[in-house]
C-alpha cells in the first residue's frame, strides 16, 4: 500500500468511526434509552473492541471492515425496526463494529516512519467526521444511520488484497 493510499484509508477510517459512534448513540438514545447506561454500553463495547482489535493477528484486515459493516447494518436494522435485542447481544455487535479501530494502526504502520503522523491522519478524519455526522443526522435523520455503513464498504474495498496478507503481521 502506498503512503497516499494509507492516508486515504486513515482519513476515511476516522470519518467512519465518528459516523458510526454518532449514529449508534443517536439510535441507542432514540430507540433504547436516553440514560447514561446507553452511553456506557456504547463506550465500553467500543473501547473493548478497539483494544481487542490491537491484538488480532489475522492478516486479513479487510475482512474486519466487512464484519464491522455487517454488525453495524444489523444493529441499525434491529434498532430502527424496534425489535427486541438483549443488551449482551447489543454489546457484542458494538464490540465487533470496533475491532477494525484497533487493527487499523497495526495494518498501516509499515507505511510510516513517524507513527504520530499516522495517528494525525486518523484523528483528522474523526474530527471532521463528528460535525459532518451531526449535520447529516440533523438533515437526514435515520436515513443517515442506514447509509453510515458506506464508508466501511469503501474501506473494505480499499484494503482488500487479492491473495496477499498484510505485511505488518
PDB file of C-alpha atoms in Angstrom:
ATOM      1  CA  UNK A   1       0.000   0.000   0.000  1.00  0.00           C
ATOM      2  CA  UNK A   2       1.344   3.418  -0.890  1.00  0.00           C
ATOM      3  CA  UNK A   3       1.560   6.264   1.598  1.00  0.00           C
ATOM      4  CA  UNK A   4      -1.119   8.205  -0.309  1.00  0.00           C
ATOM      5  CA  UNK A   5      -3.457   5.244  -0.115  1.00  0.00           C
ATOM      6  CA  UNK A   6      -2.626   4.825   3.570  1.00  0.00           C
ATOM      7  CA  UNK A   7      -3.576   8.468   4.200  1.00  0.00           C
ATOM      8  CA  UNK A   8      -6.868   7.881   2.386  1.00  0.00           C
ATOM      9  CA  UNK A   9      -7.568   4.776   4.497  1.00  0.00           C
ATOM     10  CA  UNK A  10      -6.713   6.574   7.742  1.00  0.00           C
ATOM     11  CA  UNK A  11      -8.843   9.634   6.915  1.00  0.00           C
ATOM     12  CA  UNK A  12     -11.784   7.517   5.808  1.00  0.00           C
ATOM     13  CA  UNK A  13     -11.465   5.248   8.857  1.00  0.00           C
ATOM     14  CA  UNK A  14     -11.504   8.234  11.211  1.00  0.00           C
ATOM     15  CA  UNK A  15     -14.508   9.675   9.425  1.00  0.00           C
ATOM     16  CA  UNK A  16     -16.315   6.345   9.542  1.00  0.00           C
ATOM     17  CA  UNK A  17     -15.606   5.772  13.238  1.00  0.00           C
ATOM     18  CA  UNK A  18     -17.099   9.190  14.013  1.00  0.00           C
ATOM     19  CA  UNK A  19     -20.150   8.447  11.861  1.00  0.00           C
ATOM     20  CA  UNK A  20     -20.685   5.049  13.487  1.00  0.00           C
ATOM     21  CA  UNK A  21     -20.367   6.365  17.001  1.00  0.00           C
ATOM     22  CA  UNK A  22     -22.686   9.314  16.348  1.00  0.00           C
ATOM     23  CA  UNK A  23     -25.336   7.182  14.635  1.00  0.00           C
ATOM     24  CA  UNK A  24     -25.097   4.442  17.280  1.00  0.00           C
ATOM     25  CA  UNK A  25     -25.510   6.936  20.106  1.00  0.00           C
ATOM     26  CA  UNK A  26     -28.439   8.565  18.310  1.00  0.00           C
ATOM     27  CA  UNK A  27     -30.150   5.212  17.715  1.00  0.00           C
ATOM     28  CA  UNK A  28     -29.453   3.920  21.216  1.00  0.00           C
ATOM     29  CA  UNK A  29     -30.849   7.036  22.823  1.00  0.00           C
ATOM     30  CA  UNK A  30     -33.826   7.170  20.488  1.00  0.00           C
ATOM     31  CA  UNK A  31     -34.888   3.524  20.476  1.00  0.00           C
ATOM     32  CA  UNK A  32     -33.445   2.115  23.670  1.00  0.00           C
ATOM     33  CA  UNK A  33     -32.898   4.649  26.447  1.00  0.00           C
ATOM     34  CA  UNK A  34     -31.637   8.202  26.765  1.00  0.00           C
ATOM     35  CA  UNK A  35     -29.917   7.408  30.072  1.00  0.00           C
ATOM     36  CA  UNK A  36     -26.235   7.208  30.812  1.00  0.00           C
ATOM     37  CA  UNK A  37     -26.453   3.406  30.524  1.00  0.00           C
ATOM     38  CA  UNK A  38     -26.773   3.701  26.742  1.00  0.00           C
ATOM     39  CA  UNK A  39     -23.659   5.828  26.575  1.00  0.00           C
ATOM     40  CA  UNK A  40     -21.846   3.440  28.919  1.00  0.00           C
ATOM     41  CA  UNK A  41     -22.895   0.469  26.782  1.00  0.00           C
ATOM     42  CA  UNK A  42     -21.524   2.122  23.644  1.00  0.00           C
ATOM     43  CA  UNK A  43     -18.281   3.334  25.221  1.00  0.00           C
ATOM     44  CA  UNK A  44     -17.370   0.076  26.954  1.00  0.00           C
ATOM     45  CA  UNK A  45     -18.118  -2.023  23.870  1.00  0.00           C
ATOM     46  CA  UNK A  46     -16.174   0.339  21.608  1.00  0.00           C
ATOM     47  CA  UNK A  47     -13.104   0.521  23.862  1.00  0.00           C
ATOM     48  CA  UNK A  48     -13.087  -3.239  24.424  1.00  0.00           C
ATOM     49  CA  UNK A  49     -13.454  -3.884  20.684  1.00  0.00           C
ATOM     50  CA  UNK A  50     -10.692  -1.456  19.779  1.00  0.00           C
ATOM     51  CA  UNK A  51      -8.374  -2.974  22.391  1.00  0.00           C
ATOM     52  CA  UNK A  52      -9.124  -6.487  21.167  1.00  0.00           C
ATOM     53  CA  UNK A  53      -8.502  -5.321  17.605  1.00  0.00           C
ATOM     54  CA  UNK A  54      -4.944  -4.372  18.529  1.00  0.00           C
ATOM     55  CA  UNK A  55      -4.220  -7.978  19.450  1.00  0.00           C
ATOM     56  CA  UNK A  56      -5.797  -9.603  16.405  1.00  0.00           C
ATOM     57  CA  UNK A  57      -3.034 -11.217  14.426  1.00  0.00           C
ATOM     58  CA  UNK A  58      -5.116 -12.184  11.436  1.00  0.00           C
ATOM     59  CA  UNK A  59      -3.561 -10.982   8.239  1.00  0.00           C
ATOM     60  CA  UNK A  60      -6.887 -10.240   6.593  1.00  0.00           C
ATOM     61  CA  UNK A  61      -7.633  -6.724   7.830  1.00  0.00           C
ATOM     62  CA  UNK A  62     -10.156  -6.082   5.063  1.00  0.00           C
ATOM     63  CA  UNK A  63     -12.462  -8.741   6.470  1.00  0.00           C
ATOM     64  CA  UNK A  64     -12.633  -6.870   9.776  1.00  0.00           C
ATOM     65  CA  UNK A  65     -14.037  -3.886   7.869  1.00  0.00           C
ATOM     66  CA  UNK A  66     -16.636  -6.125   6.285  1.00  0.00           C
ATOM     67  CA  UNK A  67     -17.617  -7.747   9.590  1.00  0.00           C
ATOM     68  CA  UNK A  68     -17.893  -4.290  11.130  1.00  0.00           C
ATOM     69  CA  UNK A  69     -20.188  -3.205   8.277  1.00  0.00           C
ATOM     70  CA  UNK A  70     -22.378  -6.285   8.764  1.00  0.00           C
ATOM     71  CA  UNK A  71     -22.572  -5.759  12.534  1.00  0.00           C
ATOM     72  CA  UNK A  72     -23.397  -2.095  12.027  1.00  0.00           C
ATOM     73  CA  UNK A  73     -26.109  -2.854   9.481  1.00  0.00           C
ATOM     74  CA  UNK A  74     -27.569  -5.497  11.793  1.00  0.00           C
ATOM     75  CA  UNK A  75     -27.709  -3.130  14.766  1.00  0.00           C
ATOM     76  CA  UNK A  76     -29.186  -0.311  12.708  1.00  0.00           C
ATOM     77  CA  UNK A  77     -31.853  -2.577  11.222  1.00  0.00           C
ATOM     78  CA  UNK A  78     -32.796  -4.033  14.604  1.00  0.00           C
ATOM     79  CA  UNK A  79     -32.971  -0.647  16.307  1.00  0.00           C
ATOM     80  CA  UNK A  80     -34.929   1.040  13.515  1.00  0.00           C
ATOM     81  CA  UNK A  81     -37.359  -1.886  13.391  1.00  0.00           C
ATOM     82  CA  UNK A  82     -37.666  -1.656  17.179  1.00  0.00           C
ATOM     83  CA  UNK A  83     -37.025  -5.354  17.566  1.00  0.00           C
ATOM     84  CA  UNK A  84     -36.022  -6.791  20.917  1.00  0.00           C
ATOM     85  CA  UNK A  85     -32.296  -7.384  21.291  1.00  0.00           C
ATOM     86  CA  UNK A  86     -30.722  -8.395  24.609  1.00  0.00           C
ATOM     87  CA  UNK A  87     -28.155  -5.947  25.983  1.00  0.00           C
ATOM     88  CA  UNK A  88     -25.467  -8.594  25.813  1.00  0.00           C
ATOM     89  CA  UNK A  89     -26.068  -9.092  22.092  1.00  0.00           C
ATOM     90  CA  UNK A  90     -26.083  -5.348  21.542  1.00  0.00           C
ATOM     91  CA  UNK A  91     -22.768  -5.065  23.365  1.00  0.00           C
ATOM     92  CA  UNK A  92     -21.273  -7.920  21.305  1.00  0.00           C
ATOM     93  CA  UNK A  93     -22.340  -6.359  17.998  1.00  0.00           C
ATOM     94  CA  UNK A  94     -20.935  -2.969  19.065  1.00  0.00           C
ATOM     95  CA  UNK A  95     -17.726  -4.771  20.057  1.00  0.00           C
ATOM     96  CA  UNK A  96     -17.478  -6.328  16.575  1.00  0.00           C
ATOM     97  CA  UNK A  97     -18.007  -2.908  14.982  1.00  0.00           C
ATOM     98  CA  UNK A  98     -14.992  -1.540  16.875  1.00  0.00           C
ATOM     99  CA  UNK A  99     -12.477  -4.299  16.056  1.00  0.00           C
ATOM    100  CA  UNK A 100     -11.053  -2.503  12.990  1.00  0.00           C
ATOM    101  CA  UNK A 101     -10.322   0.565  15.142  1.00  0.00           C
ATOM    102  CA  UNK A 102      -7.608  -1.388  16.939  1.00  0.00           C
ATOM    103  CA  UNK A 103      -6.303  -3.245  13.900  1.00  0.00           C
ATOM    104  CA  UNK A 104      -6.116  -0.117  11.738  1.00  0.00           C
ATOM    105  CA  UNK A 105      -2.798   1.166  13.029  1.00  0.00           C
ATOM    106  CA  UNK A 106      -1.068  -2.217  13.002  1.00  0.00           C
ATOM    107  CA  UNK A 107      -2.068  -2.669   9.382  1.00  0.00           C
ATOM    108  CA  UNK A 108      -0.784   0.783   8.374  1.00  0.00           C
ATOM    109  CA  UNK A 109       2.383   1.151  10.476  1.00  0.00           C
ATOM    110  CA  UNK A 110       4.810  -0.034   7.773  1.00  0.00           C
ATOM    111  CA  UNK A 111       3.973   2.979   5.605  1.00  0.00           C
ATOM    112  CA  UNK A 112       5.005   5.479   8.297  1.00  0.00           C
ATOM    113  CA  UNK A 113       8.382   6.464   9.688  1.00  0.00           C
ATOM    114  CA  UNK A 114       6.639   8.594  12.313  1.00  0.00           C
ATOM    115  CA  UNK A 115       3.632   6.952  13.948  1.00  0.00           C
ATOM    116  CA  UNK A 116       2.473  10.385  15.144  1.00  0.00           C
ATOM    117  CA  UNK A 117       1.706  11.322  11.538  1.00  0.00           C
ATOM    118  CA  UNK A 118      -0.323   8.166  11.123  1.00  0.00           C
ATOM    119  CA  UNK A 119      -2.396   8.978  14.218  1.00  0.00           C
ATOM    120  CA  UNK A 120      -2.777  12.567  12.985  1.00  0.00           C
ATOM    121  CA  UNK A 121      -4.487  11.497   9.740  1.00  0.00           C
ATOM    122  CA  UNK A 122      -6.930   9.194  11.529  1.00  0.00           C
ATOM    123  CA  UNK A 123      -7.682  11.862  14.160  1.00  0.00           C
ATOM    124  CA  UNK A 124      -8.205  14.440  11.407  1.00  0.00           C
ATOM    125  CA  UNK A 125     -10.784  12.159   9.775  1.00  0.00           C
ATOM    126  CA  UNK A 126     -12.509  11.589  13.114  1.00  0.00           C
ATOM    127  CA  UNK A 127     -12.525  15.306  13.939  1.00  0.00           C
ATOM    128  CA  UNK A 128     -14.036  16.127  10.540  1.00  0.00           C
ATOM    129  CA  UNK A 129     -16.486  13.240  10.860  1.00  0.00           C
ATOM    130  CA  UNK A 130     -18.154  14.458  14.049  1.00  0.00           C
ATOM    131  CA  UNK A 131     -19.556  17.757  12.694  1.00  0.00           C
ATOM    132  CA  UNK A 132     -20.429  16.029   9.412  1.00  0.00           C
ATOM    133  CA  UNK A 133     -22.296  13.307  11.301  1.00  0.00           C
ATOM    134  CA  UNK A 134     -24.146  15.946  13.300  1.00  0.00           C
ATOM    135  CA  UNK A 135     -25.141  17.838  10.169  1.00  0.00           C
ATOM    136  CA  UNK A 136     -26.199  14.666   8.338  1.00  0.00           C
ATOM    137  CA  UNK A 137     -28.165  13.421  11.353  1.00  0.00           C
ATOM    138  CA  UNK A 138     -29.996  16.754  11.578  1.00  0.00           C
ATOM    139  CA  UNK A 139     -30.714  16.792   7.832  1.00  0.00           C
ATOM    140  CA  UNK A 140     -31.322  13.090   7.061  1.00  0.00           C
ATOM    141  CA  UNK A 141     -32.155  11.506  10.422  1.00  0.00           C
ATOM    142  CA  UNK A 142     -32.412   7.727  10.303  1.00  0.00           C
ATOM    143  CA  UNK A 143     -31.523   7.652   6.599  1.00  0.00           C
ATOM    144  CA  UNK A 144     -28.028   8.797   7.603  1.00  0.00           C
ATOM    145  CA  UNK A 145     -27.850   5.919  10.092  1.00  0.00           C
ATOM    146  CA  UNK A 146     -28.725   3.458   7.328  1.00  0.00           C
ATOM    147  CA  UNK A 147     -26.164   4.992   4.952  1.00  0.00           C
ATOM    148  CA  UNK A 148     -23.372   5.216   7.523  1.00  0.00           C
ATOM    149  CA  UNK A 149     -22.014   1.796   6.553  1.00  0.00           C
ATOM    150  CA  UNK A 150     -20.955   3.054   3.116  1.00  0.00           C
ATOM    151  CA  UNK A 151     -17.506   4.306   4.227  1.00  0.00           C
ATOM    152  CA  UNK A 152     -16.935   0.877   5.782  1.00  0.00           C
ATOM    153  CA  UNK A 153     -17.694  -0.829   2.493  1.00  0.00           C
ATOM    154  CA  UNK A 154     -15.267   1.540   0.770  1.00  0.00           C
ATOM    155  CA  UNK A 155     -12.615   0.717   3.400  1.00  0.00           C
ATOM    156  CA  UNK A 156     -13.145  -2.979   2.712  1.00  0.00           C
ATOM    157  CA  UNK A 157     -12.612  -2.381  -0.996  1.00  0.00           C
ATOM    158  CA  UNK A 158      -9.548  -0.182  -0.403  1.00  0.00           C
ATOM    159  CA  UNK A 159      -7.832  -2.676   1.895  1.00  0.00           C
ATOM    160  CA  UNK A 160      -8.654  -6.000   0.278  1.00  0.00           C
ATOM    161  CA  UNK A 161      -5.626  -7.618  -1.252  1.00  0.00           C
ATOM    162  CA  UNK A 162      -6.104 -10.418  -3.683  1.00  0.00           C
ATOM    163  CA  UNK A 163      -4.267 -13.302  -2.039  1.00  0.00           C
ATOM    164  CA  UNK A 164      -1.803 -11.077  -0.188  1.00  0.00           C
ATOM    165  CA  UNK A 165      -1.764 -10.888   3.620  1.00  0.00           C
ATOM    166  CA  UNK A 166      -0.945  -7.620   5.383  1.00  0.00           C
ATOM    167  CA  UNK A 167       2.781  -7.010   5.577  1.00  0.00           C
ATOM    168  CA  UNK A 168       2.604  -5.648   9.133  1.00  0.00           C
ATOM    169  CA  UNK A 169       1.658  -9.005  10.649  1.00  0.00           C
TER     170      UNK A 169
END
